[in-house]
Short mmCIF file of C-alpha atoms and ligand atoms in Angstrom, two decimals:
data_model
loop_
_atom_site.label_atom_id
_atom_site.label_comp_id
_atom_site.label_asym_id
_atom_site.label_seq_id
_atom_site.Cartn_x
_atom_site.Cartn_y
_atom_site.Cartn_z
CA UNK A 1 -30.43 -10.16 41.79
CA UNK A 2 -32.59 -11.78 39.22
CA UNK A 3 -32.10 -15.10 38.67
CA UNK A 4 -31.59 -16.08 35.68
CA UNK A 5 -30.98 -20.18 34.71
CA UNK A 6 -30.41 -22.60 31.71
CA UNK A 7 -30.82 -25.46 30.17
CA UNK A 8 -27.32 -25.99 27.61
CA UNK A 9 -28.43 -29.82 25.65
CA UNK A 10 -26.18 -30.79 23.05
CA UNK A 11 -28.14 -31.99 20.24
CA UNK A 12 -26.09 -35.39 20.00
CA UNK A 13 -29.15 -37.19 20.42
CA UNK A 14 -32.46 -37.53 22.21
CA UNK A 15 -33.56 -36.12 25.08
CA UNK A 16 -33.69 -38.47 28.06
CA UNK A 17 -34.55 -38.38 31.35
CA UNK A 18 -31.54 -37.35 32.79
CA UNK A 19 -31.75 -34.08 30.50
CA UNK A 20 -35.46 -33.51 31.42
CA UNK A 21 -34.89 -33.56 35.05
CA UNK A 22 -31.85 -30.58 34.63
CA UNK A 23 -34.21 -28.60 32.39
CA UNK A 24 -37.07 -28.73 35.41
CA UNK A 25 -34.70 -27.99 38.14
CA UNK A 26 -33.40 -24.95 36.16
CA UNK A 27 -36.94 -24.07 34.64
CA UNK A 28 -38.49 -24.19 38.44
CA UNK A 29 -35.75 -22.29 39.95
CA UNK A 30 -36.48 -19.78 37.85
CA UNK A 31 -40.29 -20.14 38.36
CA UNK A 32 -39.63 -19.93 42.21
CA UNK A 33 -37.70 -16.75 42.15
CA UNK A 34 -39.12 -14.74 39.08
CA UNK A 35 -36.68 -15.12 37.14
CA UNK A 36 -35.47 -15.93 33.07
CA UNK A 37 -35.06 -19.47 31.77
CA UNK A 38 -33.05 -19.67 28.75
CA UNK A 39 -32.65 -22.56 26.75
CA UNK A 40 -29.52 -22.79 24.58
CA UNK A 41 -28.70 -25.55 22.02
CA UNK A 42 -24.91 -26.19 22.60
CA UNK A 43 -24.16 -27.52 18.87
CA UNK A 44 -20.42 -26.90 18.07
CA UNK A 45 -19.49 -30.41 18.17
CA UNK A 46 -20.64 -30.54 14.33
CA UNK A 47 -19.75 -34.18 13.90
CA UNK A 48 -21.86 -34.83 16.59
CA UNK A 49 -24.84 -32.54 16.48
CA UNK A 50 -28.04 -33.05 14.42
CA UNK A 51 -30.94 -30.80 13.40
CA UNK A 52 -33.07 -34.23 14.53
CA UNK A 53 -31.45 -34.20 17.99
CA UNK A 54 -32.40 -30.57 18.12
CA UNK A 55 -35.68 -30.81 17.30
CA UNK A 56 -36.20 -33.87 19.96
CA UNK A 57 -35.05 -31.41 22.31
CA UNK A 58 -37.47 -28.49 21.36
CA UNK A 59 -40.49 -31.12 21.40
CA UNK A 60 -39.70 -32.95 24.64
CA UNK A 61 -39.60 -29.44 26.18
CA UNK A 62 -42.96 -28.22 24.64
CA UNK A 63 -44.71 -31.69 25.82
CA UNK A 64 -42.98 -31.13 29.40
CA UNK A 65 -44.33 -27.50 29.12
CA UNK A 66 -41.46 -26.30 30.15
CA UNK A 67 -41.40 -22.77 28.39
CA UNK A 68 -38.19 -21.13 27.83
CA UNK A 69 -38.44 -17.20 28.43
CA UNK A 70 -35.09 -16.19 25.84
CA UNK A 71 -33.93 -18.65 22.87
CA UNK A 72 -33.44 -21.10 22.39
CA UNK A 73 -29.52 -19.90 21.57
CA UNK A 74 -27.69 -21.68 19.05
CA UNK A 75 -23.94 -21.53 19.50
CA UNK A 76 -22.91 -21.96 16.24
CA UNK A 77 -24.18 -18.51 15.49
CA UNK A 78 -22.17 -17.27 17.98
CA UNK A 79 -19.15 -17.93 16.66
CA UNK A 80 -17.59 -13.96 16.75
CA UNK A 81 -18.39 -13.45 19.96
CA UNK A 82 -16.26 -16.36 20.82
CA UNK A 83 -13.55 -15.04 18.37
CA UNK A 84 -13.77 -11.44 19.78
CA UNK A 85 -13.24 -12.69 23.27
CA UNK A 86 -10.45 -14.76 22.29
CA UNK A 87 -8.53 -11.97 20.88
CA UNK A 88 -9.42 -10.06 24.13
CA UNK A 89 -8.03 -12.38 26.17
CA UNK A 90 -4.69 -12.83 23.69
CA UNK A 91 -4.54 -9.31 23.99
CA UNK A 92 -4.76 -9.27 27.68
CA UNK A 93 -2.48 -11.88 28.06
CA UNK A 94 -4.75 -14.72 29.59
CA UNK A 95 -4.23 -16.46 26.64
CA UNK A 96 -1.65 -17.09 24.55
CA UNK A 97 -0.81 -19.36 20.89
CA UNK A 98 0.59 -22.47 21.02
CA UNK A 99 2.59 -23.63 18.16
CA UNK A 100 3.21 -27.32 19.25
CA UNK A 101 2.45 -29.66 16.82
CA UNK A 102 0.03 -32.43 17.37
CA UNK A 103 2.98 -35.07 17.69
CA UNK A 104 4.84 -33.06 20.02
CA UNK A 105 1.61 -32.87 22.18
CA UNK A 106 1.75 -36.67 21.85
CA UNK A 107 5.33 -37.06 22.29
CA UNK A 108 4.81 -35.19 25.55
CA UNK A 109 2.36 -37.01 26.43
CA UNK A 110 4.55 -40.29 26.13
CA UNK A 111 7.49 -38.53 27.91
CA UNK A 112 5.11 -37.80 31.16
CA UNK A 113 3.50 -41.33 30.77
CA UNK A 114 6.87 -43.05 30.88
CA UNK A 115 7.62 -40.99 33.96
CA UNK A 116 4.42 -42.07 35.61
CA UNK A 117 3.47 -38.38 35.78
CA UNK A 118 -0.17 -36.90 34.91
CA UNK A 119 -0.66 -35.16 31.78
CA UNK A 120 -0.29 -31.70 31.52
CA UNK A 121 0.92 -29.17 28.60
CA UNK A 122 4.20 -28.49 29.25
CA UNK A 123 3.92 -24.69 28.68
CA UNK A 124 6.73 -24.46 26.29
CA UNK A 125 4.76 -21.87 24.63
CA UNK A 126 3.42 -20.35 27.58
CA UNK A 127 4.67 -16.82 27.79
CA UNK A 128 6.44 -15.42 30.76
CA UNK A 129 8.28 -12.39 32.54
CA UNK A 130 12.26 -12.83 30.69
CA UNK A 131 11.04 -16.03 29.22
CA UNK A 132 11.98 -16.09 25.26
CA UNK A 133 9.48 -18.26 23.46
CA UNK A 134 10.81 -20.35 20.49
CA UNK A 135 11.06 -19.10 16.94
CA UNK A 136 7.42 -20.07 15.42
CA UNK A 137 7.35 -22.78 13.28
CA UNK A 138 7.15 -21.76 9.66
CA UNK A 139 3.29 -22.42 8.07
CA UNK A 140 2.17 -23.85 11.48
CA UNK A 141 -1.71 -22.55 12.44
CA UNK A 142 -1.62 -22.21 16.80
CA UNK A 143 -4.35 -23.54 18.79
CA UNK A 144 -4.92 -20.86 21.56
CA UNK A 145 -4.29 -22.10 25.12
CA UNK A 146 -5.68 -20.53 28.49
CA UNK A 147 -2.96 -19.38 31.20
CA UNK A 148 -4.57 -21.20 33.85
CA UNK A 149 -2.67 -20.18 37.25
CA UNK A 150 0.41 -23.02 38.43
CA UNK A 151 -0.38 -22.53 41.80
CA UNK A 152 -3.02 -22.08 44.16
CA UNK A 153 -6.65 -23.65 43.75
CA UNK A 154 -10.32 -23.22 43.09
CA UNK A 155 -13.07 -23.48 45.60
CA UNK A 156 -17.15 -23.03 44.76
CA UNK A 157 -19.63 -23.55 47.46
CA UNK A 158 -21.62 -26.25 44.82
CA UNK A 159 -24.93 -26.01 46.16
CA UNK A 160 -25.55 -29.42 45.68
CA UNK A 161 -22.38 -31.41 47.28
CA UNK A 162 -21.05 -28.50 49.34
CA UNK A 163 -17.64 -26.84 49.20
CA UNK A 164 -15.34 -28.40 46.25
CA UNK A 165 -11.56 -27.25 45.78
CA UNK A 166 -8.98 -28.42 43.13
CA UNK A 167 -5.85 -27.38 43.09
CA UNK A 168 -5.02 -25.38 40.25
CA UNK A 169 -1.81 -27.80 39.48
CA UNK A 170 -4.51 -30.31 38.37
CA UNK A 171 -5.32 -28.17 35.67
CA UNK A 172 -3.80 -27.78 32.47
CA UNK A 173 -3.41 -24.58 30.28
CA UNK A 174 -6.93 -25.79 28.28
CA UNK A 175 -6.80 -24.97 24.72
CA UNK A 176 -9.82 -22.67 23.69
CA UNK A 177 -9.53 -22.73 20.31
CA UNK A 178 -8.31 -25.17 17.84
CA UNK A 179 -5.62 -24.47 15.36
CA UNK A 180 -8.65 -24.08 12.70
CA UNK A 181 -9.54 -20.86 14.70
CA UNK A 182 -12.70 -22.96 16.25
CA UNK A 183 -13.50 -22.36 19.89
CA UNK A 184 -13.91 -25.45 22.43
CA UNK A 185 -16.58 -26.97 24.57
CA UNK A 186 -15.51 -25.45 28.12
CA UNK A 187 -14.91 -22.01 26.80
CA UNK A 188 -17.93 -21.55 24.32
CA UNK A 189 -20.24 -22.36 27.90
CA UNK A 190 -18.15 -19.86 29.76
CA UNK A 191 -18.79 -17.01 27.36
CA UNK A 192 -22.27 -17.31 26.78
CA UNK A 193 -22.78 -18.34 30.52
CA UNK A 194 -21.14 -14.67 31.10
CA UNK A 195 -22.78 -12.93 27.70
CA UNK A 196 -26.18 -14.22 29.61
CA UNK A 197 -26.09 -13.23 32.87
CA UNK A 198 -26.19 -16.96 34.50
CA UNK A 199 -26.65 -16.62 37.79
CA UNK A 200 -27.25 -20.35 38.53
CA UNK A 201 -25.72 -23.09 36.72
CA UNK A 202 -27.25 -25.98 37.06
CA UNK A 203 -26.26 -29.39 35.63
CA UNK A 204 -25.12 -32.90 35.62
CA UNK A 205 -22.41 -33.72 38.07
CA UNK A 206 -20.77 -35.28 34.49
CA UNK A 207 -19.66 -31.50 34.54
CA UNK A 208 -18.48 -31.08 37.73
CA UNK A 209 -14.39 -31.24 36.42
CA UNK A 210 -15.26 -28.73 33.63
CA UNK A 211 -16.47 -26.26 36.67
CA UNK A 212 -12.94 -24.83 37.87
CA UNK A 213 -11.48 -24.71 34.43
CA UNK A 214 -14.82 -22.27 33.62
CA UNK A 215 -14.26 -20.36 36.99
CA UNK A 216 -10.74 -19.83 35.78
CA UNK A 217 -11.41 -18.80 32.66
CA UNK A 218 -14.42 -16.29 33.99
CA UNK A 219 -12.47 -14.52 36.63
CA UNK A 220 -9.62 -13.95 33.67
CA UNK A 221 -12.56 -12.13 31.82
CA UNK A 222 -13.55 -10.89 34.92
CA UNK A 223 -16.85 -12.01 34.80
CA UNK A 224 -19.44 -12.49 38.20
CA UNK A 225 -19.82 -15.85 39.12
CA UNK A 226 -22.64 -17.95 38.55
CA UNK A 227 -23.72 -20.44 41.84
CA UNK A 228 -23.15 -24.04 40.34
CA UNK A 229 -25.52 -26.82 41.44
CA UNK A 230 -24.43 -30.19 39.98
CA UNK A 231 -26.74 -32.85 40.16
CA UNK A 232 -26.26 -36.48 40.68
CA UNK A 233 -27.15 -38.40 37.97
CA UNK A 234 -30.04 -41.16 37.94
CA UNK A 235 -29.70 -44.43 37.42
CA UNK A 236 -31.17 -47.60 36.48
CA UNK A 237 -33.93 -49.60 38.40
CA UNK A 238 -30.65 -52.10 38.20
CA UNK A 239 -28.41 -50.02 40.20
CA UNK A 240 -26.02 -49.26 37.03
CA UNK A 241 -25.88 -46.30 34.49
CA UNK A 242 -29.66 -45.58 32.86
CA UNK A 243 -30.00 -48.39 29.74
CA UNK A 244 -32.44 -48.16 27.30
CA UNK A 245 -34.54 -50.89 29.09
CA UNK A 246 -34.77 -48.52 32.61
CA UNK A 247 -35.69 -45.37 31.63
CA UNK A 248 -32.71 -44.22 29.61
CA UNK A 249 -35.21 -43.69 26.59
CA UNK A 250 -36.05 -40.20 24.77
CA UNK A 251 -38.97 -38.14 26.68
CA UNK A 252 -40.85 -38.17 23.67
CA UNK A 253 -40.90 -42.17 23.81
CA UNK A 254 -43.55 -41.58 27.12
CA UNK A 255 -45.94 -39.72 25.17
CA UNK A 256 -46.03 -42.99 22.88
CA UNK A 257 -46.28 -45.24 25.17
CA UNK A 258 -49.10 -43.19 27.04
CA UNK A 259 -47.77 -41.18 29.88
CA UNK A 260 -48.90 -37.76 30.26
CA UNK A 261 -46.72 -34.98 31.06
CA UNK A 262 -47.89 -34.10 34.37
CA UNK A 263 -46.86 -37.54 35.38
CA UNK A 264 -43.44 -37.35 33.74
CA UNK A 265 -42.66 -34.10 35.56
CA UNK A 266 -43.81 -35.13 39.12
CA UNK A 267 -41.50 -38.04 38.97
CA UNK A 268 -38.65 -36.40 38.13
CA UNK A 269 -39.32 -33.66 40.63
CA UNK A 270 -39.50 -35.92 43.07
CA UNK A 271 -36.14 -37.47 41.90
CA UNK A 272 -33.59 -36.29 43.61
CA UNK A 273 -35.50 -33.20 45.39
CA UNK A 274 -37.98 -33.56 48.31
CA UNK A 275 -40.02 -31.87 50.32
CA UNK A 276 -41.10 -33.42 53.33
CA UNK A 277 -43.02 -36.70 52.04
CA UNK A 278 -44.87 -35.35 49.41
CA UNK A 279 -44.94 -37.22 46.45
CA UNK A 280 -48.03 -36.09 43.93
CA UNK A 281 -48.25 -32.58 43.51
CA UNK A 282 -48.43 -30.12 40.43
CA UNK A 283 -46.08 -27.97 38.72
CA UNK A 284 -47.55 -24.84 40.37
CA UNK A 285 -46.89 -26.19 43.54
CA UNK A 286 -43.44 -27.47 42.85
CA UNK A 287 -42.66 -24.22 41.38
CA UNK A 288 -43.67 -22.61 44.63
CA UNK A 289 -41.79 -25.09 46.69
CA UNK A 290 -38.55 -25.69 44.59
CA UNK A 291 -35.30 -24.97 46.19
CA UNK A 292 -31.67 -26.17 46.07
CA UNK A 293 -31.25 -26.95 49.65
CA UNK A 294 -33.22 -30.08 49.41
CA UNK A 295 -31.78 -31.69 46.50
CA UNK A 296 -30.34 -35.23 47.42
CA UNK A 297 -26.77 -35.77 47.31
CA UNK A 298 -26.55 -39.02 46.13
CA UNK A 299 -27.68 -40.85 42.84
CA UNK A 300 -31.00 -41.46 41.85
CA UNK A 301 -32.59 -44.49 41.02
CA UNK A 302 -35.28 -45.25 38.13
CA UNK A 303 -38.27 -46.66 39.02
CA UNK A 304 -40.68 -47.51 36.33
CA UNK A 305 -43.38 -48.65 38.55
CA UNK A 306 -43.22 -45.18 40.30
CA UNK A 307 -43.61 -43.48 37.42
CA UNK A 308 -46.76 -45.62 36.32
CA UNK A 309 -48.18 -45.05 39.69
CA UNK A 310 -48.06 -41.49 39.35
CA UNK A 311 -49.18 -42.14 35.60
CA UNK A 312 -52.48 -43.66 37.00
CA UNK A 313 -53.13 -40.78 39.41
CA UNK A 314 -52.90 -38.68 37.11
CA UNK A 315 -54.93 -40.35 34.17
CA UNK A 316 -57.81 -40.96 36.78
CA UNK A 317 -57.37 -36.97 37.43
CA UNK A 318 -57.42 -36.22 33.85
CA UNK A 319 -60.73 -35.32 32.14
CA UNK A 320 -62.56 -37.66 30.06
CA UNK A 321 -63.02 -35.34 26.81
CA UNK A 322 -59.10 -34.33 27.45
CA UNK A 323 -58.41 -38.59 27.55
CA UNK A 324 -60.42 -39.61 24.37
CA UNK A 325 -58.18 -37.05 22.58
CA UNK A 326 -55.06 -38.70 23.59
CA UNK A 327 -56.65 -42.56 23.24
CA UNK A 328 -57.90 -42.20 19.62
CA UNK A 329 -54.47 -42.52 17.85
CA UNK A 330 -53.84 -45.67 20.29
CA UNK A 331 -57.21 -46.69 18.55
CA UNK A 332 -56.61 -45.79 15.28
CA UNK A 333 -53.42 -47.82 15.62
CA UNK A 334 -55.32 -50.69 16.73
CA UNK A 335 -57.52 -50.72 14.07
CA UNK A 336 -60.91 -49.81 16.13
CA UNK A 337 -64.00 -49.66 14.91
CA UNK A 338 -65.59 -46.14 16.08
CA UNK A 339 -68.45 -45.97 13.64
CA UNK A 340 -71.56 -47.53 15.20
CA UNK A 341 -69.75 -48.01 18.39
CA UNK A 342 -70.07 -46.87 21.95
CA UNK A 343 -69.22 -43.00 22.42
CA UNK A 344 -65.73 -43.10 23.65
CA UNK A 345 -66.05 -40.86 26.81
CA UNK A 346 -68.40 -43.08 29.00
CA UNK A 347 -66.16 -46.42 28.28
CA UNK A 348 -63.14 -43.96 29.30
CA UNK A 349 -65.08 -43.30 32.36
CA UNK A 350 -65.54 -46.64 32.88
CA UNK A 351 -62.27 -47.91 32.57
CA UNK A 352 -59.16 -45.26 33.61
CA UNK A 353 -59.36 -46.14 37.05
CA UNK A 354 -57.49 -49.14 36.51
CA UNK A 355 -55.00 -48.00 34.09
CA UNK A 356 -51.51 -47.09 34.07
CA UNK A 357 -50.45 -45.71 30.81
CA UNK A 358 -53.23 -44.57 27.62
CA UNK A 359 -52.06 -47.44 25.87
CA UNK A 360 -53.29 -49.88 28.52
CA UNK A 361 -56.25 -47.60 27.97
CA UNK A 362 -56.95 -48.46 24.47
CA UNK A 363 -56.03 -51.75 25.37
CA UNK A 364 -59.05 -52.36 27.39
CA UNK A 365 -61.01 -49.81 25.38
CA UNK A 366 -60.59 -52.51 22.30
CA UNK A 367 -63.23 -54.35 24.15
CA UNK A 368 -65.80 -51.77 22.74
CA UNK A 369 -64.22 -51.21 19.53
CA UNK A 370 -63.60 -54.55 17.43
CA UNK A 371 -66.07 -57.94 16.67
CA UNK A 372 -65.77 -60.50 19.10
CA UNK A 373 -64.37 -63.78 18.05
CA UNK A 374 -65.24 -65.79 20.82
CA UNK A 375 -62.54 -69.27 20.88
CA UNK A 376 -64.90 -72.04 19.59
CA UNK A 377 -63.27 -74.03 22.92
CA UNK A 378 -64.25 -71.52 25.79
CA UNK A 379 -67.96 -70.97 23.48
CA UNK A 380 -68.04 -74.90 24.08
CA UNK A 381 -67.08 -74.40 27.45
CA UNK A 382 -69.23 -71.88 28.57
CA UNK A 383 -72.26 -72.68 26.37
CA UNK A 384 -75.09 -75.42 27.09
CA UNK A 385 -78.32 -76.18 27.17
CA UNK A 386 -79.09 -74.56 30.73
CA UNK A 387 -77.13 -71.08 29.71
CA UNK A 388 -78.12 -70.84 26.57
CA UNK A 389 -81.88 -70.55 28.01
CA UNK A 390 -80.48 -68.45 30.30
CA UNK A 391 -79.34 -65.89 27.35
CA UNK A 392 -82.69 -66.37 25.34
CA UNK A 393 -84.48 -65.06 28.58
CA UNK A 394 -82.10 -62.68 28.60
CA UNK A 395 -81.99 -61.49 25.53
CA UNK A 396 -86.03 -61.22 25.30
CA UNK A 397 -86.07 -58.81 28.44
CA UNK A 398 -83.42 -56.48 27.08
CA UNK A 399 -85.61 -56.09 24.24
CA UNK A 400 -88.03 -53.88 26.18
CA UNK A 401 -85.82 -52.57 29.08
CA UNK A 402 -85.49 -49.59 29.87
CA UNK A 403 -81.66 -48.78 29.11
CA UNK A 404 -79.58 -48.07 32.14
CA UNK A 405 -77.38 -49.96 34.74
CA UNK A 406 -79.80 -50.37 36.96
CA UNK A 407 -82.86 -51.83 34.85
CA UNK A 408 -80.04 -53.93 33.09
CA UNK A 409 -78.99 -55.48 36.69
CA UNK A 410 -82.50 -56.20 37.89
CA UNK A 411 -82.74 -58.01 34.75
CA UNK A 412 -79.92 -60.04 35.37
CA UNK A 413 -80.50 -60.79 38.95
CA UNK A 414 -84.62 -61.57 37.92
CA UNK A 415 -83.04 -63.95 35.15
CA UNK A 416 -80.72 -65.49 37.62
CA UNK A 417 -83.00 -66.88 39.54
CA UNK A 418 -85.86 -67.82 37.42
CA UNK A 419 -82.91 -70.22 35.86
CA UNK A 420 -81.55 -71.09 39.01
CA UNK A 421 -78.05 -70.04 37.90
CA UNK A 422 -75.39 -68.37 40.23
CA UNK A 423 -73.42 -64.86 38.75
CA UNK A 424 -70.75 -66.64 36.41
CA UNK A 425 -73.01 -69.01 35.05
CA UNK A 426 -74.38 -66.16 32.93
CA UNK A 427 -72.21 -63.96 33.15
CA UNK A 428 -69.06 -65.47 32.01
CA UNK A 429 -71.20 -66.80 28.68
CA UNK A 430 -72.40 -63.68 28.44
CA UNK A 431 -69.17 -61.60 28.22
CA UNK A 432 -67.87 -64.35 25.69
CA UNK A 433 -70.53 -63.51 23.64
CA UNK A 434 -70.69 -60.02 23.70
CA UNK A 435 -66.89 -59.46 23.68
CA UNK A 436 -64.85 -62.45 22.94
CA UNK A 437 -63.35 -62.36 26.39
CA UNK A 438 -64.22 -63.81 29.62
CA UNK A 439 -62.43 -60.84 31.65
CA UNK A 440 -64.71 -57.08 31.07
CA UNK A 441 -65.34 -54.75 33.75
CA UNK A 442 -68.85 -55.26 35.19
CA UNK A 443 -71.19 -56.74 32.55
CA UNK A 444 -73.89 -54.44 33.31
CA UNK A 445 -71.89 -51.72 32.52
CA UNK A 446 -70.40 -53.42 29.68
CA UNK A 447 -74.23 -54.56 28.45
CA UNK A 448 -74.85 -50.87 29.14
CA UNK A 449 -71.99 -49.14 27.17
CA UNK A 450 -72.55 -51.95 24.15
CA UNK A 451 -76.02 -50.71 23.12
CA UNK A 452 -79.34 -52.57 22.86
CA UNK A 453 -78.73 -53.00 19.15
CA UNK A 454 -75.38 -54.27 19.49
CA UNK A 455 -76.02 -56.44 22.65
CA UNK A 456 -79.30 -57.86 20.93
CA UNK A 457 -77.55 -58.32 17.81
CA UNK A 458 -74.30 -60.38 19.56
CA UNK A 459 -76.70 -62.64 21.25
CA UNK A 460 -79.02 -63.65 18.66
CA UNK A 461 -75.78 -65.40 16.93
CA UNK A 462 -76.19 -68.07 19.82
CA UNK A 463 -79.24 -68.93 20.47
N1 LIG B 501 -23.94 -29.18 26.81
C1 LIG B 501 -23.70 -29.88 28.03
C2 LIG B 501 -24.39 -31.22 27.99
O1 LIG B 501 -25.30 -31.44 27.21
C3 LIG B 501 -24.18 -29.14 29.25
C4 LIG B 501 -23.31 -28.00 29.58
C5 LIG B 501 -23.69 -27.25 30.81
O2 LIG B 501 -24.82 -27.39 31.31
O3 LIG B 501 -22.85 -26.50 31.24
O4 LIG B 501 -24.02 -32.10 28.73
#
């Protein structure tokens, strides 16, 4: 058997985390076993769907990298294969038209309410051995309704939360199309789940009461069945359903806020699957390692920090040419100054360690990249008679040094103790002057990365 997988979004909106996670699980399980992924855009709910929700879905996938090998499938194009199999199964007799009108659905509906019953069509349409069905109504258009079976039950081994079984009296004869010929949610997954060979299905446990209405319906067109894996769902840092402010955000927010993908993915590998206690590893590996069996069974929870943890590993990882490509719209943003500035890559060097996002990147990149406007109250603070000598002397040996860390520090340390003057004494003036700030990473390097001409240039203004 070849496995075969698929990720079914419907385009009602972005695509969050919840939806990223399903699309690795089934894009990995098909990785593992050399199989097809398939990614189909489930987009009959018209009202609902939009060509901007389904183009959030195609670029969250292509910044995950998670390649699709067939589609993606729209299945509003598929809209006579749903037909065709509907008049197969009419003619078969697992289906049948229903001419009750909406009100008598309702009044039903009331009737079994009253009587504290659960609802359920009342199959007075439902076509059986010696049963006479009532005269159709004149002008009325039928919705088409599945003969589900009124006794017995269902049972799937879900390979997430083990063997499930509902009773097939739970289940109502669904209707699969509406009275405007237009097929429904459960049955357009079932036929292209069947028309594409799904071998493993899956999903959010959000869909684990649609699964024995879709086995029922498959064994009537006497389809294999796929293996169904529902997932639990994820939720917030707070313990509730994901919100916007833990995590329930589109994919394509984290790219914004500077995550990289490699980041993204490893967290949500690593929630709700484990193996063993490893927690950073890369997609090859966790294509190599994937498997159902250790998938956890209960909910997931968000953790933001996590993620930035990972984010960090992964930035230090990253190379620095690879890094100033993703920085320089942060920058831009910013309003930088890049012309007659330090080259980017060394001051990335110098500062990803102690990053979590790109953003915090270009944050402390700024350093590099604007005029300093030292506070007139910290200059006064930080500025007298004895540092300002300090900086002259300074200033005069950086004239002639030669320019790396090393010379710069032996400067430093020589002009340290000619003044008598402990570290911050000069250096805290110092960074004010050269950067507006009193917190840099290590002057030297900062003195360094600044440039004689610039670092000449800054100092001059104060002495
Ligand atoms: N279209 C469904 C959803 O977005 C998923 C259906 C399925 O995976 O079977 O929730």
């Amino acid at each position: 058997m070849t496995v075969r997988t698929r990720f079914a979004p419907s385009p009602t909106g972005f695509l969050h985390l919840g939806g990223a996670r399903t699309a690795l699980y089934s894009w990995a399980y098909a990785r593992r076993f050399g199989g097809t992924f398939i990614l189909r855009i489930e987009d009959t709910d018209v009202e609902r769907s939009t060509p901007e929700a389904v183009q959030a879905i195609i670029d969250g996938m292509a910044w995950l990298g998670l390649q699709h090998d067939e589609g993606p499938f729209y299945q509003m194009r598929h809209m006579d294969r749903y037909r065709e199999v509907i008049q197969k199964m009419l003619d078969e007799g697992t289906a049948y038209y229903c001419y009750s009108s909406a009100e008598e659905v309702e009044a039903m509906r009331e009737r079994q309410r009253a009587a504290g019953e659960k609802w359920r069509y009342d199959g007075t349409w439902r076509p059986e051995p010696g049963k006479t069905l009532p005269p159709i109504p004149a002008g009325r258009q039928p919705v088409v309704r599945f003969k589900n079976a009124l006794t017995g039950d269902v049972t799937w081994n879900d390979l997430v939360k083990g063997p499930i079984t509902i009773s097939n009296e739970e289940m109502d004869d669904l209707i699969i199309a509406r009275s405007d010929g237009t097929p429904t949610y459960n049955f357009c997954v079932v036929v292209d789940d069947w028309d594409m060979k799904i071998t493993h299905v899956i999903r959010g446990d959000d869909h684990v009461n649609n699964t024995p209405r879709q086995i029922n319906i498959l064994r009537a067109l006497g389809a294999t069945l796929p293996q169904y894996a529902h997932l639990p769902m994820i939720l917030g840092a707070d313990g509730e359903k994901l919100s916007k402010r833990h995590g329930a955000v589109s994919v394509m927010d984290y790219p914004e806020q500077g995550y990289l993908p490699e980041a993204v993915l490893n967290y949500l590998a690593r929630l709700g699957w484990s193996h063993g206690d490893d927690e950073i590893f890369s997609m090859e590996q966790f294509c190599e390692w994937f498997d159902l069996d250790h998938l956890s069974k209960s909910a997931a929870q968000f953790n933001m920090e996590k993620m930035a943890w990972l984010n960090n590993h992964y930035i230090r990882q990253a190379d620095d040419a690879r890094l100033e490509k993703l920085v320089l719209p942060f920058l831009q943003r910013d309003g930088a100054k890049l012309e007659d500035a330090p080259a980017l890559q060394p001051v990335i060097a110098l500062l990803k360690e102690r990053v979590n996002t790109i953003a915090e990147l270009a944050d402390a990149a700024m350093l590099f990249y604007r005029d300093p406007q030292p506070e007139a109250a910290l200059l006064s603070q930080h500025l007298n008679d004895a540092s300002r000598a300090a900086l002259a002397d300074y200033l005069q040996q950086c004239k002639a040094v030669e320019w790396n860390r090393e010379a710069l520090s032996a400067v430093m340390k020589g002009v340290l103790s000619s003044h008598k003057l402990k570290m911050p004494q000069l250096a805290m003036p110092l960074r004010l002057v050269l950067t507006g700030q009193l917190q840099t990473p290590s002057i030297d390097a900062v003195v360094h990365l600044l440039g004689r001409e610039t670092v000449l240039a800054r100092l001059q203004k104060y002495i």
